[in-house]
Short mmCIF file of C-alpha atoms in Angstrom, two decimals:
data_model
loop_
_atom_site.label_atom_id
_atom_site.label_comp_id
_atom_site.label_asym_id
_atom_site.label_seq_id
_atom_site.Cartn_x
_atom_site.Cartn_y
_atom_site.Cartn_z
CA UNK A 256 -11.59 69.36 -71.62
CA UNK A 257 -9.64 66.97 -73.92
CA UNK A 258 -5.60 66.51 -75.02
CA UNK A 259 -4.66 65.88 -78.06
CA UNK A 260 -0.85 65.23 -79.94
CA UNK A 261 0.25 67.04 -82.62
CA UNK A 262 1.83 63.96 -84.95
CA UNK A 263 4.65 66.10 -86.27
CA UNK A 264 6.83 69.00 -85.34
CA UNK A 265 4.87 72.46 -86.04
CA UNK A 266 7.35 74.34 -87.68
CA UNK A 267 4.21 77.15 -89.26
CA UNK A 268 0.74 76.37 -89.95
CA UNK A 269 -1.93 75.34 -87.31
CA UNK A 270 -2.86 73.30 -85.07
CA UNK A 271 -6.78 72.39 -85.06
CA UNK A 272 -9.38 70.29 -83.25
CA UNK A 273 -12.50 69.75 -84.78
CA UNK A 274 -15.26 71.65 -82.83
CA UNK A 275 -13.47 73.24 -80.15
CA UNK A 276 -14.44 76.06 -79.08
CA UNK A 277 -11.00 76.88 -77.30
CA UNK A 278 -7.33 75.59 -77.69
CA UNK A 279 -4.08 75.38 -75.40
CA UNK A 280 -0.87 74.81 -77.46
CA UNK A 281 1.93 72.52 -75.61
CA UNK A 282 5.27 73.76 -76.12
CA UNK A 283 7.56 71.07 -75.84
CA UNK A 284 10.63 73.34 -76.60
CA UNK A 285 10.97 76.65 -77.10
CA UNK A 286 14.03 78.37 -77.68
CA UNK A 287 14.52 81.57 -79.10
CA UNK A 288 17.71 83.88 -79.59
CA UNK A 289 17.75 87.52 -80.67
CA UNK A 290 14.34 89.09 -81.53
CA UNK A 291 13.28 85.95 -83.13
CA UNK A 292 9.64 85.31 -82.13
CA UNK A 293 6.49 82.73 -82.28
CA UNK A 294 3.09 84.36 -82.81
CA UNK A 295 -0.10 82.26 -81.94
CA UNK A 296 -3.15 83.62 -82.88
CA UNK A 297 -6.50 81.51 -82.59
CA UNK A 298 -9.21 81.53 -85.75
CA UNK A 299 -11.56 83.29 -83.37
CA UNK A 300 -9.73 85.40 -80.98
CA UNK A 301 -6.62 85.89 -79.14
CA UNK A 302 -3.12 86.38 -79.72
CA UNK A 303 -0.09 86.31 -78.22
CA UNK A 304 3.88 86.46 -79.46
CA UNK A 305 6.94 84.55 -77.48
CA UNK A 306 10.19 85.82 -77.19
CA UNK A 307 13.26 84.54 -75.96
CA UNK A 308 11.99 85.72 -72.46
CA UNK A 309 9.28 83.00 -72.55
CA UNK A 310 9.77 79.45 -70.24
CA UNK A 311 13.36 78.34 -72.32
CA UNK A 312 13.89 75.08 -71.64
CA UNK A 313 11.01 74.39 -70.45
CA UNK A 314 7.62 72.14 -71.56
CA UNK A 315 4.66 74.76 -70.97
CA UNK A 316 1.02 75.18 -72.05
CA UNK A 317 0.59 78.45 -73.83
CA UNK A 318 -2.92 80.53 -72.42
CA UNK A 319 -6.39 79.57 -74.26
CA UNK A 320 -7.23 80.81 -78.02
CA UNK A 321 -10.79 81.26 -78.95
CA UNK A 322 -11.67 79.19 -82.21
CA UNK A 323 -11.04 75.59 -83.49
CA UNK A 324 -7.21 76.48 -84.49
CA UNK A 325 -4.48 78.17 -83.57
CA UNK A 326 -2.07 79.55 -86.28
CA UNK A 327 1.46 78.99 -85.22
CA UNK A 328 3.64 81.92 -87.03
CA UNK A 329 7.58 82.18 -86.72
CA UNK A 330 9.91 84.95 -86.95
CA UNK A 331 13.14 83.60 -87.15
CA UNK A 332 16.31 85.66 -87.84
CA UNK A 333 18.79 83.30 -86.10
CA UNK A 334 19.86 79.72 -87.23
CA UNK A 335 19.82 78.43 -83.85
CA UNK A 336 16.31 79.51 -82.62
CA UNK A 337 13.93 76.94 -82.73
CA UNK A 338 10.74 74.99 -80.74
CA UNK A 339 8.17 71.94 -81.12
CA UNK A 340 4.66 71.34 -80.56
CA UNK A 341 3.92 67.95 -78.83
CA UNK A 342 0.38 68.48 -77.60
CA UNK A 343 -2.92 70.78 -77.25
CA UNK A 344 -5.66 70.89 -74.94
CA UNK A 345 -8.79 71.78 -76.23
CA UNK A 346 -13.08 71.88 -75.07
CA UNK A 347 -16.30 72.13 -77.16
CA UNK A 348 -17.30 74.37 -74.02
CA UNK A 349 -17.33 78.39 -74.54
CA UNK A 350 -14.09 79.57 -72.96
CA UNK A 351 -16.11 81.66 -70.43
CA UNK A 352 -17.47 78.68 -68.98
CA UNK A 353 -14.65 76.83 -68.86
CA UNK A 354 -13.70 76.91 -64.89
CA UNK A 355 -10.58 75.53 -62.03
CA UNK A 356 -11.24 75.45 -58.86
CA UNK A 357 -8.46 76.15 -56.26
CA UNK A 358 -8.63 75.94 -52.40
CA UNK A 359 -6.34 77.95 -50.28
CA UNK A 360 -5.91 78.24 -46.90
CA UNK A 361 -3.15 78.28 -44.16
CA UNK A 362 -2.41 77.83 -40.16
CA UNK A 363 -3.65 74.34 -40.35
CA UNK A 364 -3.11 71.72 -37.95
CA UNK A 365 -3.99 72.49 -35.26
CA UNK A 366 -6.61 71.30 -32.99
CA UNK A 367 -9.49 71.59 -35.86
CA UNK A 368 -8.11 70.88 -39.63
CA UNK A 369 -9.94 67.78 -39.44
CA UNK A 370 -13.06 70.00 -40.26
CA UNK A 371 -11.39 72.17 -43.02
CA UNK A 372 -9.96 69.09 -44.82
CA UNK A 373 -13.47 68.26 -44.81
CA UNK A 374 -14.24 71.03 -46.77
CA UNK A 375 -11.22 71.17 -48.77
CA UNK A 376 -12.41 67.58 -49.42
CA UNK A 377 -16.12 68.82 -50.91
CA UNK A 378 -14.48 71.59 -52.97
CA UNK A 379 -13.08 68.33 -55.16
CA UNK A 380 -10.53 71.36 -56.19
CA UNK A 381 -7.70 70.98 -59.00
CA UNK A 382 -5.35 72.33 -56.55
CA UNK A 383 -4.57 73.00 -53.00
CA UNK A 384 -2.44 75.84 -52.04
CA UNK A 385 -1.14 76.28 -48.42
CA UNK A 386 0.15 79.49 -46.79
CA UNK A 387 2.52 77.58 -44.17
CA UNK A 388 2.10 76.59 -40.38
CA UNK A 389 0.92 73.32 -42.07
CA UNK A 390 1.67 71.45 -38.71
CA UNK A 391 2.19 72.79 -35.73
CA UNK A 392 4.06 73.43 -33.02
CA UNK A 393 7.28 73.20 -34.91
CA UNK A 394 6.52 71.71 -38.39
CA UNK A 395 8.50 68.43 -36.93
CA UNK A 396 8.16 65.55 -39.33
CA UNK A 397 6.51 63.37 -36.72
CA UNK A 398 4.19 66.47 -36.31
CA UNK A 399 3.41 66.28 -40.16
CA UNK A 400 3.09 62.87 -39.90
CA UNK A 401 0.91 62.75 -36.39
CA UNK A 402 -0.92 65.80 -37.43
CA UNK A 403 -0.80 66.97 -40.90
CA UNK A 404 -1.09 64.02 -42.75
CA UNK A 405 -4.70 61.86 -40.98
CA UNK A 406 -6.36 65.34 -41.93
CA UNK A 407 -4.62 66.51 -45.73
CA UNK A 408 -2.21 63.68 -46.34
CA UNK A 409 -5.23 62.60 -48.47
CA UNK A 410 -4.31 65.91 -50.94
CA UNK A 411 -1.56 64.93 -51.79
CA UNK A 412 -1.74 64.34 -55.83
CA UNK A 413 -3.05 68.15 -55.60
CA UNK A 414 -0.93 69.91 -52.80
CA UNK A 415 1.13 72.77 -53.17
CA UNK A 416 2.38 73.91 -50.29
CA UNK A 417 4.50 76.82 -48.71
CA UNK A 418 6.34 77.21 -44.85
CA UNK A 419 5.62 79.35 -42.46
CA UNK A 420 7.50 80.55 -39.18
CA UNK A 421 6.54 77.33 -37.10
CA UNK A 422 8.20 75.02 -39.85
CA UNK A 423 11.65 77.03 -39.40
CA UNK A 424 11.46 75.97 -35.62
CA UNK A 425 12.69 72.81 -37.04
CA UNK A 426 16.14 73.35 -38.23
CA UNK A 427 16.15 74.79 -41.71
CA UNK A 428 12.54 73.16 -41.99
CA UNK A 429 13.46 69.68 -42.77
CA UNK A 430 10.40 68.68 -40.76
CA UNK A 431 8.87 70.53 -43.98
CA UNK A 432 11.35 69.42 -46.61
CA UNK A 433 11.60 65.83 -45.58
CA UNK A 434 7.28 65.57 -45.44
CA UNK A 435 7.05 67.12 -48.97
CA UNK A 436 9.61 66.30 -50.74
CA UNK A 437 9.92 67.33 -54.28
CA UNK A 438 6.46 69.00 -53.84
CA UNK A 439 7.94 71.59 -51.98
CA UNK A 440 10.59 72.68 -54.62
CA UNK A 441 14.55 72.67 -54.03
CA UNK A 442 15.12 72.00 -50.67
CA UNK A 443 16.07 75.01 -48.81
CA UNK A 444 14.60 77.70 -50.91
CA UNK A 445 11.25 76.62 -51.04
CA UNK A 446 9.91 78.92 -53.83
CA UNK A 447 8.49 77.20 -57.45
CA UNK A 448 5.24 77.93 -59.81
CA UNK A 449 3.09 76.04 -61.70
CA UNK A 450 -0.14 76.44 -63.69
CA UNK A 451 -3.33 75.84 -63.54
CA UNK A 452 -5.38 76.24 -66.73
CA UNK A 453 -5.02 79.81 -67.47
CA UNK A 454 -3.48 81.22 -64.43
CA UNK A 455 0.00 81.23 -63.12
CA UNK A 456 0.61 80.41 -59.59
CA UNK A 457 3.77 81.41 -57.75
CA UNK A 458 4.37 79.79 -54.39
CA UNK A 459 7.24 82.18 -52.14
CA UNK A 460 8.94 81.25 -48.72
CA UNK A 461 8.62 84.09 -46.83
CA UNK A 462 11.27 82.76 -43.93
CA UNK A 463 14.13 83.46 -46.02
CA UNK A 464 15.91 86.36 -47.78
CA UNK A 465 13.18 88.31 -49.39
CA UNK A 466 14.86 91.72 -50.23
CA UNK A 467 14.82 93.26 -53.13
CA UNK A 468 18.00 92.04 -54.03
CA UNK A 469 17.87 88.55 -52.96
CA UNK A 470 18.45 85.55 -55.38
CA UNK A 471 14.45 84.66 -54.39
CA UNK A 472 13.19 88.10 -55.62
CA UNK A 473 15.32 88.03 -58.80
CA UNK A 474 14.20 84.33 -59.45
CA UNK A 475 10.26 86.02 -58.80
CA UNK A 476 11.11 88.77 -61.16
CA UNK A 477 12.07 86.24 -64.24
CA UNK A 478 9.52 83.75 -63.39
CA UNK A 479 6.43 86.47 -64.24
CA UNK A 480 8.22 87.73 -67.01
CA UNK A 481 8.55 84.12 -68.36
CA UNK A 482 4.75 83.30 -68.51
CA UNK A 483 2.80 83.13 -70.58
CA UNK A 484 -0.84 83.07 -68.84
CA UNK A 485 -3.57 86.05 -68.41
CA UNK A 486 -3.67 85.44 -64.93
CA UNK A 487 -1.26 85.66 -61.71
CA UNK A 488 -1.67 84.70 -57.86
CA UNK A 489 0.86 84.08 -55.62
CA UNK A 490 1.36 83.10 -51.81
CA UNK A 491 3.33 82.56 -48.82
CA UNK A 492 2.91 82.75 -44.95
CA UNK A 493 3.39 86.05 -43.81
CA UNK A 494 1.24 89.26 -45.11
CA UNK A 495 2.18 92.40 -46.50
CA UNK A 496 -1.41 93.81 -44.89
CA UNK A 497 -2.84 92.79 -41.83
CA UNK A 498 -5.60 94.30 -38.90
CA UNK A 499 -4.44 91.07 -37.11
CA UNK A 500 -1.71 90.84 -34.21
CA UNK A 501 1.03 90.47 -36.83
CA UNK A 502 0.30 93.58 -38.37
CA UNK A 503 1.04 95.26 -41.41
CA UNK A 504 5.07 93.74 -42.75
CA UNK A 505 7.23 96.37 -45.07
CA UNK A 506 9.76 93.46 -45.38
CA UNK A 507 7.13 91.52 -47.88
CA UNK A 508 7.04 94.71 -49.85
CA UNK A 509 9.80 93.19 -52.91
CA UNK A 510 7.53 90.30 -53.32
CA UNK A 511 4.04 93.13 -53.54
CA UNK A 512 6.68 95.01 -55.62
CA UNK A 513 7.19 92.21 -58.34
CA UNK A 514 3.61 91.27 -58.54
CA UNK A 515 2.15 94.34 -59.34
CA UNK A 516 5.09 95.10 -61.40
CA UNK A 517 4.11 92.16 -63.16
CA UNK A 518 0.29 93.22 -63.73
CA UNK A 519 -0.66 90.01 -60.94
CA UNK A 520 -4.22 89.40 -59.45
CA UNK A 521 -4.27 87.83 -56.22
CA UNK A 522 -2.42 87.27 -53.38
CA UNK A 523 -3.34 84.54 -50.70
CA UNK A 524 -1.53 84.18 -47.23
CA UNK A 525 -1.82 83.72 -43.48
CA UNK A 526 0.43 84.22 -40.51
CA UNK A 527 -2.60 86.23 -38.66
CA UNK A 528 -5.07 83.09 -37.72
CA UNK A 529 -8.32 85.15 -39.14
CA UNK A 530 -10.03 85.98 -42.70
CA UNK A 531 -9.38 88.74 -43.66
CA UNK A 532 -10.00 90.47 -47.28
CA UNK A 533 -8.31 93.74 -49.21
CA UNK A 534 -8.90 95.78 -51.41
CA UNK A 535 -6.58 95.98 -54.63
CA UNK A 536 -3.72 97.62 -53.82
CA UNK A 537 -0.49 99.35 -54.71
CA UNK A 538 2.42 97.49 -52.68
CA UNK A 539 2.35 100.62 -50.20
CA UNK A 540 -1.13 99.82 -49.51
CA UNK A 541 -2.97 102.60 -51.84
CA UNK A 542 -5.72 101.77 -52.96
CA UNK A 543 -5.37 100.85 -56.97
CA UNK A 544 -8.67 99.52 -58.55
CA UNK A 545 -7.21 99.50 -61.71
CA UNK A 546 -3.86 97.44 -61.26
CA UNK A 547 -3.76 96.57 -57.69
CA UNK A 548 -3.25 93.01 -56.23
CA UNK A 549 -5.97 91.52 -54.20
CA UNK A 550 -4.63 90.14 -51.16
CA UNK A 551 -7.13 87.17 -49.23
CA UNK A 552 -5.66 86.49 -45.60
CA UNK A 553 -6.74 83.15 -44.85
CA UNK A 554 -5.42 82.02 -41.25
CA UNK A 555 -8.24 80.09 -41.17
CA UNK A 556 -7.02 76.34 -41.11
CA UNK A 557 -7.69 75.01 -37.84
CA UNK A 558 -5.44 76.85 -35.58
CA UNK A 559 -7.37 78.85 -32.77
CA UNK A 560 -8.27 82.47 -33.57
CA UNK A 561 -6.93 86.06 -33.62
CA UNK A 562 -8.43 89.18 -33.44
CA UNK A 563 -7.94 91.90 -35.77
CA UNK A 564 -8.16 95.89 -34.23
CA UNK A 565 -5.09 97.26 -35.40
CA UNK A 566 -4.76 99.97 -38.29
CA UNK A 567 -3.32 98.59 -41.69
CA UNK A 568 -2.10 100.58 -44.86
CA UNK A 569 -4.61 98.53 -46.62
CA UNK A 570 -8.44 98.88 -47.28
CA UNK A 571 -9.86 95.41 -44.99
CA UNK A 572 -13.32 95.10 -47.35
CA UNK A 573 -14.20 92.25 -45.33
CA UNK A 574 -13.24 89.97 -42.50
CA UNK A 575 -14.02 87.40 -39.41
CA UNK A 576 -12.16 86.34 -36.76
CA UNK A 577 -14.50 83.29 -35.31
CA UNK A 578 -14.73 80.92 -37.60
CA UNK A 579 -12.53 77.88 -39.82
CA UNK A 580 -12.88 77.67 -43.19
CA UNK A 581 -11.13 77.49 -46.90
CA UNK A 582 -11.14 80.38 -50.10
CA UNK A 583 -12.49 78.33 -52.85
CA UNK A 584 -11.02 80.44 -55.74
CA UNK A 585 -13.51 79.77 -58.87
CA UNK A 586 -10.75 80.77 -61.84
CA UNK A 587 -11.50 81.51 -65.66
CA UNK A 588 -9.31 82.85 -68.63
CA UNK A 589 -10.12 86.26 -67.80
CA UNK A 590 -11.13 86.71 -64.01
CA UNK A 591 -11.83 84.79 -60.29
CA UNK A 592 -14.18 84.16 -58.23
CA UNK A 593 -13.07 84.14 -54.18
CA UNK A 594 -15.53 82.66 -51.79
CA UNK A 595 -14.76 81.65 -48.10
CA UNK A 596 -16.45 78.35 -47.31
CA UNK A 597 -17.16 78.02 -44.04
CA UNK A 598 -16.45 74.63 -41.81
CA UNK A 599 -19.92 72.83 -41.23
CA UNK A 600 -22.01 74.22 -38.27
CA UNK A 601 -20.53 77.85 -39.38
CA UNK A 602 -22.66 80.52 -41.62
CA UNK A 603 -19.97 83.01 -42.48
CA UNK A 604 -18.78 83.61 -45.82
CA UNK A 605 -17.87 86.14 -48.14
CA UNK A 606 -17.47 86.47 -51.96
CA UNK A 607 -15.29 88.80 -54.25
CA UNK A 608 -14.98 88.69 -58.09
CA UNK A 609 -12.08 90.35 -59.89
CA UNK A 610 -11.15 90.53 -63.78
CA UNK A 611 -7.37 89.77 -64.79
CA UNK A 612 -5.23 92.56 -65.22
CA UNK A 613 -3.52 90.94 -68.13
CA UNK A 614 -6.43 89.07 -69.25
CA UNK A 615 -7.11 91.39 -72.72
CA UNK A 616 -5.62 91.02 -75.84
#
């Protein structure tokens, strides 16, 4: 993949690079009143229109277009709407074989996260997600420093981390805050996205407010609605389905809610210290093959082992409760590929594919 600037302003037109087979348009402004609009539309497929809904005030990339170019069409009715182009990204690859790869995994250290860093380390991943209980016993900063940081302090340019329940045994998590900083997101609500080539990533705190009419689940709510990528996963510690001691939890249910609401695709947590897959499902655990979210538990970071006998609303498609290891998520413009990699001397794994709901047209 290569970058490119756009010399000037695109006020209508396109933007182009010579033998591309695929484009990403950076926004470095868009701000639209009304029903004023910005259509892109590449020269060999794709199209999509922004509203006012879409990331104002914020620098974004836009999803991949097929083709060379991407026409850049306005729809301006009001004086005051405008935006800028400052960049593209672009490939001379086919867009189908243009691939992220991002690990996941949570309830790390632990006796053992020496051996999943190891294999967090071989993934050479764009990203690293965590599902909380990063450092146990209490998420303490000398217990991210003595702990958390030999084993996946060397992640750091890539991290993206959540909290789980042991990091609020530290008051208000500061163990937490104070480790990751501004990698966390604003201090005490712990909830921010980001993106990784075509797919949207939402990371939630599931030890605070999380009802349907709490300030995080609003903030959720807008953040789907403002993006502009095919593809959605999300995660935090505790899961809405579980076989595992935790169980199934109905108070996670606004988050499920406001995903599949949203058309999202996956769903990656922990909590339950096992691996445990699910069907797509409705947020009451129906099974939905059409629109459902995929939800991977992955309690599988180094932190001793759970069983998993208990009934769950959810359809469990696959799951171990014996051995460490890390979903490497294999992520194109239009679908995933999960696979749980195993720590070394282990021969479980397991593999899923999905398409994105949202990943059409």
């Amino acid at each position: 993949m290569t970058s490119g600037a756009v010399p000037r302003s695109v006020t209508t037109g396109e933007v182009c690079a010579s033998g591309a087979k695929w484009m990403r348009i950076r926004f470095a402004e868009l701000s639209l009143h009304g029903n004023d609009s910005v259509t892109l539309t590449g020269s060999a497929s794709g199209t999509f229109t922004l509203t006012s809904a879409h990331w104002p005030g914020k620098a974004f990339h836009t999803r991949a277009f097929e083709g060379d170019c991407v026409r850049v069409t306005p729809r301006f009715a009001d004086s005051a709407s405008r935006y800028s182009i400052d960049y593209y990204q672009s490939s001379t690859r086919e867009l189908a074989q243009a691939t992220s790869t991002v690990a996941a995994v949570g309830d790390l250290c632990g006796s053992s996260c020496d051996q999943t860093a190891a294999v967090v380390k071989n993934l050479n991943a764009q990203a690293l997600v965590l599902a909380g209980d990063n450092a146990y016993e209490s998420g303490s900063l000398s217990e991210y420093r003595q702990r958390y940081d030999p084993n996946f302090g060397q992640f750091r340019s890539i991290v993206h981390p959540t909290p789980g329940n042991h990091e609020y045994k530290t008051s208000s998590a500061a163990g937490y805050f104070d480790y990751f900083g501004a990698l966390a997101g604003e201090r005490g609500k712990g909830y921010y996205s980001f993106d990784v080539g075509d797919w949207h990533f939402v990371a939630l705190n599931s030890n605070i407010s999380r009802t349907a009419s709490s300030t995080q689940v609003a903030w959720l709510k807008k953040d789907l609605a403002a993006s502009t990528k095919p593809c959605t996963a999300a995660y935090w510690h505790h899961p809405r389905f579980s076989r595992g001691d935790h169980g199934d939890n109905t108070s996670i249910t606004p988050f499920f809610e406001a995903l599949y609401n949203a058309k999202a695709d996956l769903v990656v947590v922990g909590h339950d210290h096992n691996y445990q897959r699910f069907a797509l499902s409705k947020p009451n655990g129906a099974r939905d093959d059409a629109n459902g979210v995929r939800q991977l538990l992955v309690g599988t970071g180094g932190r001793g082992f759970y069983s998993y006998d208990m009934n769950s609303a959810a359809v469990q498609e696959a799951g171990n409760a014996d051995t460490f290891g890390v979903a490497k998520l294999t992520l194109t413009a239009t679908g995933y590929r999960h696979d749980f990699v195993p720590v070394a001397g282990r021969t479980y794994t397991d593999t899923v594919s999905g398409k994105c709901h949202k990943a059409t047209g």
